[in-house]
Amino acid sequence: MPQSTRPIAAEVADEFSRTAKVLVRRFDERLGEYGVSTPRSRLVAEIARSQPIRLTELASTVGIAQGTASTLVDALVRDGLVERHASADDRRAVLLRVTEDGAALAHQWTAAYERAADELLRPLTARELTTLRGFLQRLGDAGTETE
Amino acid sequence: MPQSTRPIAAEVADEFSRTAKVLVRRFDERLGEYGVSTPRSRLVAEIARSQPIRLTELASTVGIAQGTASTLVDALVRDGLVERHASADDRRAVLLRVTEDGAALAHQWTAAYERAADELLRPLTARELTTLRGFLQRLGDAGTETE
DNA sequence: TCAGGTTACATAGACGTCAATACATTGATA
DNA sequence: TATCAATGTATTGACGTCTATGTAACCTGA
């Protein structure tokens, strides 16, 4: 009966894609109650945590392309949550900071993000979460290394 | 030293998002060599595997919204890889089948997809992959259940 | 038989994302 | 100092994705 000739790796890839989409959707639902999308929330949180931070560093920390970060930050600046400052050292660089409004919202959104994470990942025990984090890091790092 | 006041769940959520993006990107690179995107490849493969299949069923199997599936299938039909047939039973329904060309490409793309999966998931052992699959299923299923 | 709710699909508009490109600045080298 | 490659951002065009909505067909109960 089991015609599972489908390789385990392919199955995991399928499942990964599925689960990633489901989780993204649920995160967006949770954060949507606060009137913010997940990407915006993550960007503001990261800027608040590491300010002042360069655009490129922000992009790589959050794991998005530099161009994407540029566009998203643009919207945050338009909304008055983030400010761009020229760097004194390097006039090409842009240093990002949150505004007062941005800081307040960042605080609120970070809490909401953490609650959502806690809730959505509840099916796994703390021990399993640690294992999962290890798996994810190994998968994400492979190929990024010194090769 | 460790100021890891950041909850483990939030860290895992961050890492999940990061890794998902990295993997998606790498899959696209691999499959791009065959002139196809990952979503297109997965759709054609699933249609080939389960034909004739309804649009809605296809969408839920692959884990995308029905409207998205509709748009993507549209492109596949335009490219002559997939055909839409009216269902005899239910005139609202659309039954999807691959064309001869589609079947040939599906075969090739499925192989490429499986090779890519095997390669990208190589950092984990077979045993770990099984564990990971279980984690993913539990995360994805939670909330979808009989509640 | 027909009215109203449900289901299947298509379409529209918005968003996040990427790669590729353009531009300004920097740094290293001749 | 003049030049040229490398670096930091912004912009552009394409794609996959979602939700919300529209339309047609189905089904059920009076």
mmCIF file of C-alpha atoms (C1' of nucleotides) in Angstrom:
data_model
loop_
_atom_site.group_PDB
_atom_site.id
_atom_site.type_symbol
_atom_site.label_atom_id
_atom_site.label_comp_id
_atom_site.label_asym_id
_atom_site.label_seq_id
_atom_site.Cartn_x
_atom_site.Cartn_y
_atom_site.Cartn_z
ATOM 1 C CA MET A 1 0.000 0.000 0.000
ATOM 2 C CA PRO A 2 2.595 2.588 0.968
ATOM 3 C CA GLN A 3 3.845 3.899 -2.371
ATOM 4 C CA SER A 4 6.141 6.210 -0.452
ATOM 5 C CA THR A 5 8.848 6.159 -3.037
ATOM 6 C CA ARG A 6 9.056 9.882 -2.398
ATOM 7 C CA PRO A 7 12.400 10.666 -0.774
ATOM 8 C CA ILE A 8 12.385 11.859 2.793
ATOM 9 C CA ALA A 9 14.263 15.018 1.854
ATOM 10 C CA ALA A 10 11.590 15.997 -0.665
ATOM 11 C CA GLU A 11 8.888 15.322 1.879
ATOM 12 C CA VAL A 12 10.605 17.483 4.438
ATOM 13 C CA ALA A 13 11.026 20.229 1.856
ATOM 14 C CA ASP A 14 7.308 20.076 1.048
ATOM 15 C CA GLU A 15 6.402 20.131 4.690
ATOM 16 C CA PHE A 16 8.790 22.964 5.400
ATOM 17 C CA SER A 17 7.241 25.102 2.717
ATOM 18 C CA ARG A 18 3.728 24.298 3.925
ATOM 19 C CA THR A 19 4.457 24.963 7.562
ATOM 20 C CA ALA A 20 6.359 28.137 6.844
ATOM 21 C CA LYS A 21 3.378 29.547 4.985
ATOM 22 C CA VAL A 22 0.957 28.538 7.712
ATOM 23 C CA LEU A 23 3.086 30.124 10.412
ATOM 24 C CA VAL A 24 3.631 33.313 8.447
ATOM 25 C CA ARG A 25 -0.105 33.588 7.959
ATOM 26 C CA ARG A 26 -0.818 33.103 11.656
ATOM 27 C CA PHE A 27 1.824 35.565 12.701
ATOM 28 C CA ASP A 28 0.277 38.111 10.404
ATOM 29 C CA GLU A 29 -3.139 37.470 11.900
ATOM 30 C CA ARG A 30 -1.860 37.963 15.438
ATOM 31 C CA LEU A 31 0.123 41.084 14.631
ATOM 32 C CA GLY A 32 -2.627 42.367 12.389
ATOM 33 C CA GLU A 33 -4.623 43.030 15.543
ATOM 34 C CA TYR A 34 -2.021 45.650 16.318
ATOM 35 C CA GLY A 35 -2.273 47.120 12.858
ATOM 36 C CA VAL A 36 1.168 46.030 11.745
ATOM 37 C CA SER A 37 2.567 43.394 9.437
ATOM 38 C CA THR A 38 5.182 40.910 10.575
ATOM 39 C CA PRO A 39 7.983 42.325 8.419
ATOM 40 C CA ARG A 40 7.388 45.862 9.643
ATOM 41 C CA SER A 41 7.260 44.710 13.213
ATOM 42 C CA ARG A 42 10.499 42.815 12.887
ATOM 43 C CA LEU A 43 12.299 45.697 11.252
ATOM 44 C CA VAL A 44 11.244 48.252 13.816
ATOM 45 C CA ALA A 45 12.088 45.859 16.636
ATOM 46 C CA GLU A 46 15.532 45.209 15.253
ATOM 47 C CA ILE A 47 16.255 48.887 14.698
ATOM 48 C CA ALA A 48 15.104 49.692 18.223
ATOM 49 C CA ARG A 49 17.305 46.937 19.603
ATOM 50 C CA SER A 50 20.462 47.794 17.677
ATOM 51 C CA GLN A 51 20.256 51.465 16.857
ATOM 52 C CA PRO A 52 21.981 53.122 15.278
ATOM 53 C CA ILE A 53 22.233 50.451 12.610
ATOM 54 C CA ARG A 54 23.183 50.503 8.972
ATOM 55 C CA LEU A 55 20.697 49.467 6.342
ATOM 56 C CA THR A 56 22.844 46.642 5.070
ATOM 57 C CA GLU A 57 23.445 45.279 8.523
ATOM 58 C CA LEU A 58 19.758 45.459 9.275
ATOM 59 C CA ALA A 59 18.933 43.544 6.115
ATOM 60 C CA SER A 60 21.381 40.774 6.852
ATOM 61 C CA THR A 61 20.334 40.501 10.474
ATOM 62 C CA VAL A 62 16.687 40.179 9.595
ATOM 63 C CA GLY A 63 17.469 37.960 6.620
ATOM 64 C CA ILE A 64 16.052 39.967 3.751
ATOM 65 C CA ALA A 65 17.678 41.474 0.670
ATOM 66 C CA GLN A 66 19.112 44.948 0.947
ATOM 67 C CA GLY A 67 16.719 46.335 -1.629
ATOM 68 C CA THR A 68 13.768 44.959 0.270
ATOM 69 C CA ALA A 69 15.005 46.557 3.463
ATOM 70 C CA SER A 70 15.404 49.851 1.670
ATOM 71 C CA THR A 71 11.811 49.807 0.475
ATOM 72 C CA LEU A 72 10.381 48.769 3.813
ATOM 73 C CA VAL A 73 12.384 51.322 5.733
ATOM 74 C CA ASP A 74 11.123 53.904 3.299
ATOM 75 C CA ALA A 75 7.580 53.206 4.407
ATOM 76 C CA LEU A 76 8.577 53.289 8.074
ATOM 77 C CA VAL A 77 10.201 56.668 7.567
ATOM 78 C CA ARG A 78 7.106 57.935 5.788
ATOM 79 C CA ASP A 79 5.051 56.832 8.762
ATOM 80 C CA GLY A 80 7.335 58.632 11.169
ATOM 81 C CA LEU A 81 8.562 55.546 13.013
ATOM 82 C CA VAL A 82 12.151 55.534 11.827
ATOM 83 C CA GLU A 83 14.697 58.159 10.891
ATOM 84 C CA ARG A 84 17.569 57.993 8.466
ATOM 85 C CA HIS A 85 20.730 59.834 9.439
ATOM 86 C CA ALA A 86 23.827 60.285 7.349
ATOM 87 C CA SER A 87 26.853 58.656 8.879
ATOM 88 C CA ALA A 88 29.673 61.002 9.760
ATOM 89 C CA ASP A 89 32.307 58.382 8.921
ATOM 90 C CA ASP A 90 30.976 57.258 5.605
ATOM 91 C CA ARG A 91 28.702 59.424 3.588
ATOM 92 C CA ARG A 92 27.376 56.468 1.626
ATOM 93 C CA ALA A 93 26.023 54.868 4.751
ATOM 94 C CA VAL A 94 22.654 55.469 6.341
ATOM 95 C CA LEU A 95 22.202 55.059 10.062
ATOM 96 C CA LEU A 96 18.751 54.116 11.204
ATOM 97 C CA ARG A 97 17.107 55.056 14.471
ATOM 98 C CA VAL A 98 13.572 54.779 15.743
ATOM 99 C CA THR A 99 11.654 57.921 16.573
ATOM 100 C CA GLU A 100 9.894 58.326 19.886
ATOM 101 C CA ASP A 101 6.693 57.023 18.332
ATOM 102 C CA GLY A 102 8.624 54.176 16.767
ATOM 103 C CA ALA A 103 10.164 53.222 20.079
ATOM 104 C CA ALA A 104 6.801 53.084 21.793
ATOM 105 C CA LEU A 105 5.281 50.943 19.057
ATOM 106 C CA ALA A 106 8.372 48.767 18.862
ATOM 107 C CA HIS A 107 7.957 47.955 22.509
ATOM 108 C CA GLN A 108 4.332 47.021 22.047
ATOM 109 C CA TRP A 109 4.916 45.057 18.841
ATOM 110 C CA THR A 110 7.844 43.169 20.249
ATOM 111 C CA ALA A 111 5.688 41.992 23.109
ATOM 112 C CA ALA A 112 2.967 40.970 20.664
ATOM 113 C CA TYR A 113 5.510 39.165 18.488
ATOM 114 C CA GLU A 114 6.844 37.260 21.447
ATOM 115 C CA ARG A 115 3.378 36.308 22.605
ATOM 116 C CA ALA A 116 2.516 35.114 19.101
ATOM 117 C CA ALA A 117 5.739 33.109 18.903
ATOM 118 C CA ASP A 118 5.086 31.551 22.251
ATOM 119 C CA GLU A 119 1.575 30.621 21.285
ATOM 120 C CA LEU A 120 2.297 29.323 17.804
ATOM 121 C CA LEU A 121 5.280 27.270 18.889
ATOM 122 C CA ARG A 122 3.508 25.848 21.912
ATOM 123 C CA PRO A 123 3.053 22.438 20.266
ATOM 124 C CA LEU A 124 6.762 21.867 20.917
ATOM 125 C CA THR A 125 8.433 21.562 24.286
ATOM 126 C CA ALA A 126 11.286 23.860 25.274
ATOM 127 C CA ARG A 127 13.697 21.037 24.656
ATOM 128 C CA GLU A 128 12.278 20.432 21.209
ATOM 129 C CA LEU A 129 12.462 24.124 20.397
ATOM 130 C CA THR A 130 16.145 24.080 21.154
ATOM 131 C CA THR A 131 16.597 21.081 18.905
ATOM 132 C CA LEU A 132 14.597 22.770 16.171
ATOM 133 C CA ARG A 133 16.631 25.935 16.455
ATOM 134 C CA GLY A 134 19.766 23.875 15.995
ATOM 135 C CA PHE A 135 18.374 22.183 12.901
ATOM 136 C CA LEU A 136 17.349 25.508 11.418
ATOM 137 C CA GLN A 137 20.713 27.079 12.076
ATOM 138 C CA ARG A 138 22.530 24.187 10.481
ATOM 139 C CA LEU A 139 20.282 24.305 7.435
ATOM 140 C CA GLY A 140 20.550 28.043 7.077
ATOM 141 C CA ASP A 141 24.274 28.253 7.640
ATOM 142 C CA ALA A 142 25.306 25.512 5.261
ATOM 143 C CA GLY A 143 26.730 27.090 2.168
ATOM 144 C CA THR A 144 27.141 30.450 3.851
ATOM 145 C CA GLU A 145 30.346 29.271 5.409
ATOM 146 C CA THR A 146 33.910 29.892 4.456
ATOM 147 C CA GLU A 147 33.573 28.108 1.173
ATOM 148 C CA MET B 1 27.657 37.850 28.988
ATOM 149 C CA PRO B 2 24.552 36.192 27.635
ATOM 150 C CA GLN B 3 21.914 38.908 27.665
ATOM 151 C CA SER B 4 19.571 36.362 26.165
ATOM 152 C CA THR B 5 16.472 37.803 27.716
ATOM 153 C CA ARG B 6 14.900 37.091 24.353
ATOM 154 C CA PRO B 7 12.462 34.194 24.707
ATOM 155 C CA ILE B 8 13.378 30.956 23.028
ATOM 156 C CA ALA B 9 10.101 30.933 21.088
ATOM 157 C CA ALA B 10 10.843 34.333 19.570
ATOM 158 C CA GLU B 11 14.344 33.212 18.669
ATOM 159 C CA VAL B 12 13.026 30.114 16.980
ATOM 160 C CA ALA B 13 10.460 32.199 15.108
ATOM 161 C CA ASP B 14 13.215 34.533 13.891
ATOM 162 C CA GLU B 15 15.386 31.633 12.873
ATOM 163 C CA PHE B 16 12.508 29.897 11.162
ATOM 164 C CA SER B 17 11.757 32.924 9.059
ATOM 165 C CA ARG B 18 15.423 33.366 8.185
ATOM 166 C CA THR B 19 16.003 29.768 7.257
ATOM 167 C CA ALA B 20 12.789 29.502 5.285
ATOM 168 C CA LYS B 21 13.857 32.435 3.135
ATOM 169 C CA VAL B 22 17.330 31.059 2.619
ATOM 170 C CA LEU B 23 16.025 27.666 1.592
ATOM 171 C CA VAL B 24 13.416 29.118 -0.734
ATOM 172 C CA ARG B 25 16.107 31.170 -2.395
ATOM 173 C CA ARG B 26 18.394 28.182 -2.852
ATOM 174 C CA PHE B 27 15.616 26.019 -4.212
ATOM 175 C CA ASP B 28 14.859 28.706 -6.733
ATOM 176 C CA GLU B 29 18.494 28.875 -7.747
ATOM 177 C CA ARG B 30 18.679 25.126 -8.291
ATOM 178 C CA LEU B 31 15.428 24.899 -10.181
ATOM 179 C CA GLY B 32 16.204 28.068 -12.073
ATOM 180 C CA GLU B 33 18.809 26.087 -13.959
ATOM 181 C CA TYR B 34 15.901 24.186 -15.427
ATOM 182 C CA GLY B 35 14.084 27.366 -16.298
ATOM 183 C CA VAL B 36 11.325 26.947 -13.765
ATOM 184 C CA SER B 37 10.398 28.474 -10.439
ATOM 185 C CA THR B 38 9.773 26.388 -7.345
ATOM 186 C CA PRO B 39 6.039 27.105 -7.168
ATOM 187 C CA ARG B 40 5.511 26.201 -10.812
ATOM 188 C CA SER B 41 7.510 23.037 -10.412
ATOM 189 C CA ARG B 42 5.546 21.988 -7.355
ATOM 190 C CA LEU B 43 2.212 22.644 -9.002
ATOM 191 C CA VAL B 44 3.003 20.730 -12.164
ATOM 192 C CA ALA B 45 4.435 17.873 -10.126
ATOM 193 C CA GLU B 46 1.350 17.660 -7.965
ATOM 194 C CA ILE B 47 -1.000 17.790 -10.931
ATOM 195 C CA ALA B 48 0.987 15.084 -12.691
ATOM 196 C CA ARG B 49 0.906 12.955 -9.562
ATOM 197 C CA SER B 50 -2.785 13.312 -8.792
ATOM 198 C CA GLN B 51 -4.501 14.069 -12.065
ATOM 199 C CA PRO B 52 -7.252 14.733 -12.645
ATOM 200 C CA ILE B 53 -7.355 17.082 -9.712
ATOM 201 C CA ARG B 54 -9.597 19.981 -8.813
ATOM 202 C CA LEU B 55 -8.165 23.424 -8.406
ATOM 203 C CA THR B 56 -9.256 23.719 -4.793
ATOM 204 C CA GLU B 57 -7.828 20.367 -3.876
ATOM 205 C CA LEU B 58 -4.570 21.255 -5.582
ATOM 206 C CA ALA B 59 -4.355 24.501 -3.634
ATOM 207 C CA SER B 60 -4.911 22.848 -0.286
ATOM 208 C CA THR B 61 -2.492 20.016 -1.038
ATOM 209 C CA VAL B 62 0.267 22.397 -2.005
ATOM 210 C CA GLY B 63 -0.622 24.796 0.800
ATOM 211 C CA ILE B 64 -1.464 27.945 -1.115
ATOM 212 C CA ALA B 65 -4.649 29.995 -1.361
ATOM 213 C CA GLN B 66 -7.158 29.098 -3.995
ATOM 214 C CA GLY B 67 -6.808 32.417 -5.779
ATOM 215 C CA THR B 68 -3.072 31.963 -5.975
ATOM 216 C CA ALA B 69 -3.469 28.522 -7.459
ATOM 217 C CA SER B 70 -5.883 29.913 -10.000
ATOM 218 C CA THR B 71 -3.404 32.521 -11.161
ATOM 219 C CA LEU B 72 -0.477 30.136 -11.301
ATOM 220 C CA VAL B 73 -2.434 27.490 -13.170
ATOM 221 C CA ASP B 74 -3.441 30.178 -15.596
ATOM 222 C CA ALA B 75 0.184 30.706 -16.512
ATOM 223 C CA LEU B 76 0.787 26.976 -16.807
ATOM 224 C CA VAL B 77 -2.169 26.675 -19.169
ATOM 225 C CA ARG B 78 -0.869 29.581 -21.221
ATOM 226 C CA ASP B 79 2.450 27.803 -21.493
ATOM 227 C CA GLY B 80 0.775 24.604 -22.656
ATOM 228 C CA LEU B 81 1.809 22.476 -19.695
ATOM 229 C CA VAL B 82 -1.579 22.014 -18.077
ATOM 230 C CA GLU B 83 -5.130 21.714 -19.349
ATOM 231 C CA ARG B 84 -8.379 22.688 -17.688
ATOM 232 C CA HIS B 85 -11.334 20.396 -18.298
ATOM 233 C CA ALA B 86 -14.900 20.934 -17.182
ATOM 234 C CA SER B 87 -16.059 18.277 -14.782
ATOM 235 C CA ALA B 88 -19.011 16.225 -15.979
ATOM 236 C CA ASP B 89 -20.408 15.910 -12.460
ATOM 237 C CA ASP B 90 -20.159 19.504 -11.404
ATOM 238 C CA ARG B 91 -20.012 22.242 -13.923
ATOM 239 C CA ARG B 92 -18.484 24.661 -11.438
ATOM 240 C CA ALA B 93 -15.456 22.462 -11.008
ATOM 241 C CA VAL B 94 -12.317 22.478 -13.082
ATOM 242 C CA LEU B 95 -10.304 19.309 -13.496
ATOM 243 C CA LEU B 96 -6.626 19.788 -14.155
ATOM 244 C CA ARG B 97 -4.388 17.507 -16.160
ATOM 245 C CA VAL B 98 -0.890 17.865 -17.482
ATOM 246 C CA THR B 99 -0.321 17.892 -21.216
ATOM 247 C CA GLU B 100 2.238 15.641 -22.826
ATOM 248 C CA ASP B 101 4.791 18.430 -22.627
ATOM 249 C CA GLY B 102 3.811 19.080 -19.037
ATOM 250 C CA ALA B 103 4.253 15.450 -18.101
ATOM 251 C CA ALA B 104 7.726 15.333 -19.595
ATOM 252 C CA LEU B 105 8.797 18.483 -17.801
ATOM 253 C CA ALA B 106 7.129 17.401 -14.574
ATOM 254 C CA HIS B 107 9.253 14.288 -14.613
ATOM 255 C CA GLN B 108 12.407 16.263 -15.118
ATOM 256 C CA TRP B 109 11.513 18.950 -12.587
ATOM 257 C CA THR B 110 10.493 16.473 -9.950
ATOM 258 C CA ALA B 111 13.877 14.849 -10.223
ATOM 259 C CA ALA B 112 15.553 18.242 -9.960
ATOM 260 C CA TYR B 113 13.405 19.155 -6.967
ATOM 261 C CA GLU B 114 14.318 15.949 -5.207
ATOM 262 C CA ARG B 115 17.999 16.425 -5.928
ATOM 263 C CA ALA B 116 17.803 19.973 -4.606
ATOM 264 C CA ALA B 117 15.979 18.824 -1.484
ATOM 265 C CA ASP B 118 18.531 16.114 -0.906
ATOM 266 C CA GLU B 119 21.388 18.538 -1.307
ATOM 267 C CA LEU B 120 19.969 21.385 0.747
ATOM 268 C CA LEU B 121 18.873 19.155 3.596
ATOM 269 C CA ARG B 122 22.115 17.230 3.669
ATOM 270 C CA PRO B 123 23.300 18.994 6.838
ATOM 271 C CA LEU B 124 20.812 16.811 8.709
ATOM 272 C CA THR B 125 20.925 13.055 9.080
ATOM 273 C CA ALA B 126 18.021 10.889 7.987
ATOM 274 C CA ARG B 127 17.039 10.479 11.588
ATOM 275 C CA GLU B 128 17.084 14.207 12.156
ATOM 276 C CA LEU B 129 15.017 14.782 9.043
ATOM 277 C CA THR B 130 12.364 12.503 10.414
ATOM 278 C CA THR B 131 12.396 14.407 13.679
ATOM 279 C CA LEU B 132 12.187 17.689 11.821
ATOM 280 C CA ARG B 133 9.287 16.481 9.724
ATOM 281 C CA GLY B 134 7.452 15.587 12.905
ATOM 282 C CA PHE B 135 8.087 19.012 14.398
ATOM 283 C CA LEU B 136 6.885 20.723 11.244
ATOM 284 C CA GLN B 137 3.753 18.644 11.054
ATOM 285 C CA ARG B 138 2.886 19.367 14.642
ATOM 286 C CA LEU B 139 3.441 23.080 14.161
ATOM 287 C CA GLY B 140 1.466 23.205 10.953
ATOM 288 C CA ASP B 141 -1.416 21.071 12.153
ATOM 289 C CA ALA B 142 -2.011 22.832 15.449
ATOM 290 C CA GLY B 143 -5.082 24.972 15.102
ATOM 291 C CA THR B 144 -6.206 23.210 11.947
ATOM 292 C CA GLU B 145 -7.656 20.450 14.036
ATOM 293 C CA THR B 146 -11.205 19.684 15.019
ATOM 294 C CA GLU B 147 -11.571 22.816 17.019
ATOM 295 C "C1'" DT C 1 -40.238 25.298 -8.658
ATOM 296 C "C1'" DC C 2 -37.991 28.720 -6.787
ATOM 297 C "C1'" DA C 3 -35.372 31.364 -2.924
ATOM 298 C "C1'" DG C 4 -31.544 31.428 -0.319
ATOM 299 C "C1'" DG C 5 -27.396 29.657 1.322
ATOM 300 C "C1'" DT C 6 -23.154 27.194 -0.094
ATOM 301 C "C1'" DT C 7 -19.456 25.924 -3.094
ATOM 302 C "C1'" DA C 8 -15.970 26.356 -7.100
ATOM 303 C "C1'" DC C 9 -13.470 29.236 -9.537
ATOM 304 C "C1'" DA C 10 -11.689 33.812 -11.454
ATOM 305 C "C1'" DT C 11 -10.247 38.493 -10.796
ATOM 306 C "C1'" DA C 12 -8.456 42.705 -8.543
ATOM 307 C "C1'" DG C 13 -5.564 45.221 -5.523
ATOM 308 C "C1'" DA C 14 -2.045 45.171 -2.087
ATOM 309 C "C1'" DC C 15 2.136 43.529 -0.004
ATOM 310 C "C1'" DG C 16 6.791 41.485 0.701
ATOM 311 C "C1'" DT C 17 10.256 39.682 -1.739
ATOM 312 C "C1'" DC C 18 14.094 39.157 -5.082
ATOM 313 C "C1'" DA C 19 17.675 40.082 -8.674
ATOM 314 C "C1'" DA C 20 19.545 43.432 -11.482
ATOM 315 C "C1'" DT C 21 20.830 47.924 -12.127
ATOM 316 C "C1'" DA C 22 22.188 52.751 -11.329
ATOM 317 C "C1'" DC C 23 24.504 56.106 -8.579
ATOM 318 C "C1'" DA C 24 27.465 58.151 -5.192
ATOM 319 C "C1'" DT C 25 31.288 57.506 -2.186
ATOM 320 C "C1'" DT C 26 35.318 55.280 -0.573
ATOM 321 C "C1'" DG C 27 39.800 53.180 -0.779
ATOM 322 C "C1'" DA C 28 43.796 51.411 -2.995
ATOM 323 C "C1'" DT C 29 47.129 51.791 -6.601
ATOM 324 C "C1'" DA C 30 49.712 53.584 -10.205
ATOM 325 C "C1'" DT D 1 46.698 62.949 -8.038
ATOM 326 C "C1'" DA D 2 43.974 60.230 -11.277
ATOM 327 C "C1'" DT D 3 41.883 56.027 -11.857
ATOM 328 C "C1'" DC D 4 39.382 51.989 -10.968
ATOM 329 C "C1'" DA D 5 37.462 48.466 -8.271
ATOM 330 C "C1'" DA D 6 34.665 47.814 -4.194
ATOM 331 C "C1'" DT D 7 30.981 49.257 -1.152
ATOM 332 C "C1'" DG D 8 26.345 51.296 0.591
ATOM 333 C "C1'" DT D 9 21.815 52.692 -0.998
ATOM 334 C "C1'" DA D 10 17.936 53.423 -3.899
ATOM 335 C "C1'" DT D 11 15.164 52.068 -7.780
ATOM 336 C "C1'" DT D 12 12.907 49.053 -11.053
ATOM 337 C "C1'" DG D 13 10.349 45.180 -12.835
ATOM 338 C "C1'" DA D 14 8.880 40.683 -11.978
ATOM 339 C "C1'" DC D 15 6.939 37.114 -9.136
ATOM 340 C "C1'" DG D 16 4.244 34.587 -5.586
ATOM 341 C "C1'" DT D 17 1.184 35.384 -2.228
ATOM 342 C "C1'" DC D 18 -2.884 36.963 0.346
ATOM 343 C "C1'" DT D 19 -7.713 38.701 1.177
ATOM 344 C "C1'" DA D 20 -11.829 40.282 -0.649
ATOM 345 C "C1'" DT D 21 -15.028 40.165 -4.091
ATOM 346 C "C1'" DG D 22 -17.768 38.689 -8.181
ATOM 347 C "C1'" DT D 23 -20.121 35.101 -10.851
ATOM 348 C "C1'" DA D 24 -21.914 30.799 -11.938
ATOM 349 C "C1'" DA D 25 -23.559 26.411 -10.490
ATOM 350 C "C1'" DC D 26 -25.263 23.462 -6.941
ATOM 351 C "C1'" DC D 27 -28.411 22.001 -3.268
ATOM 352 C "C1'" DT D 28 -32.088 22.158 0.139
ATOM 353 C "C1'" DG D 29 -36.488 23.165 1.943
ATOM 354 C "C1'" DA D 30 -40.972 25.213 1.559
#
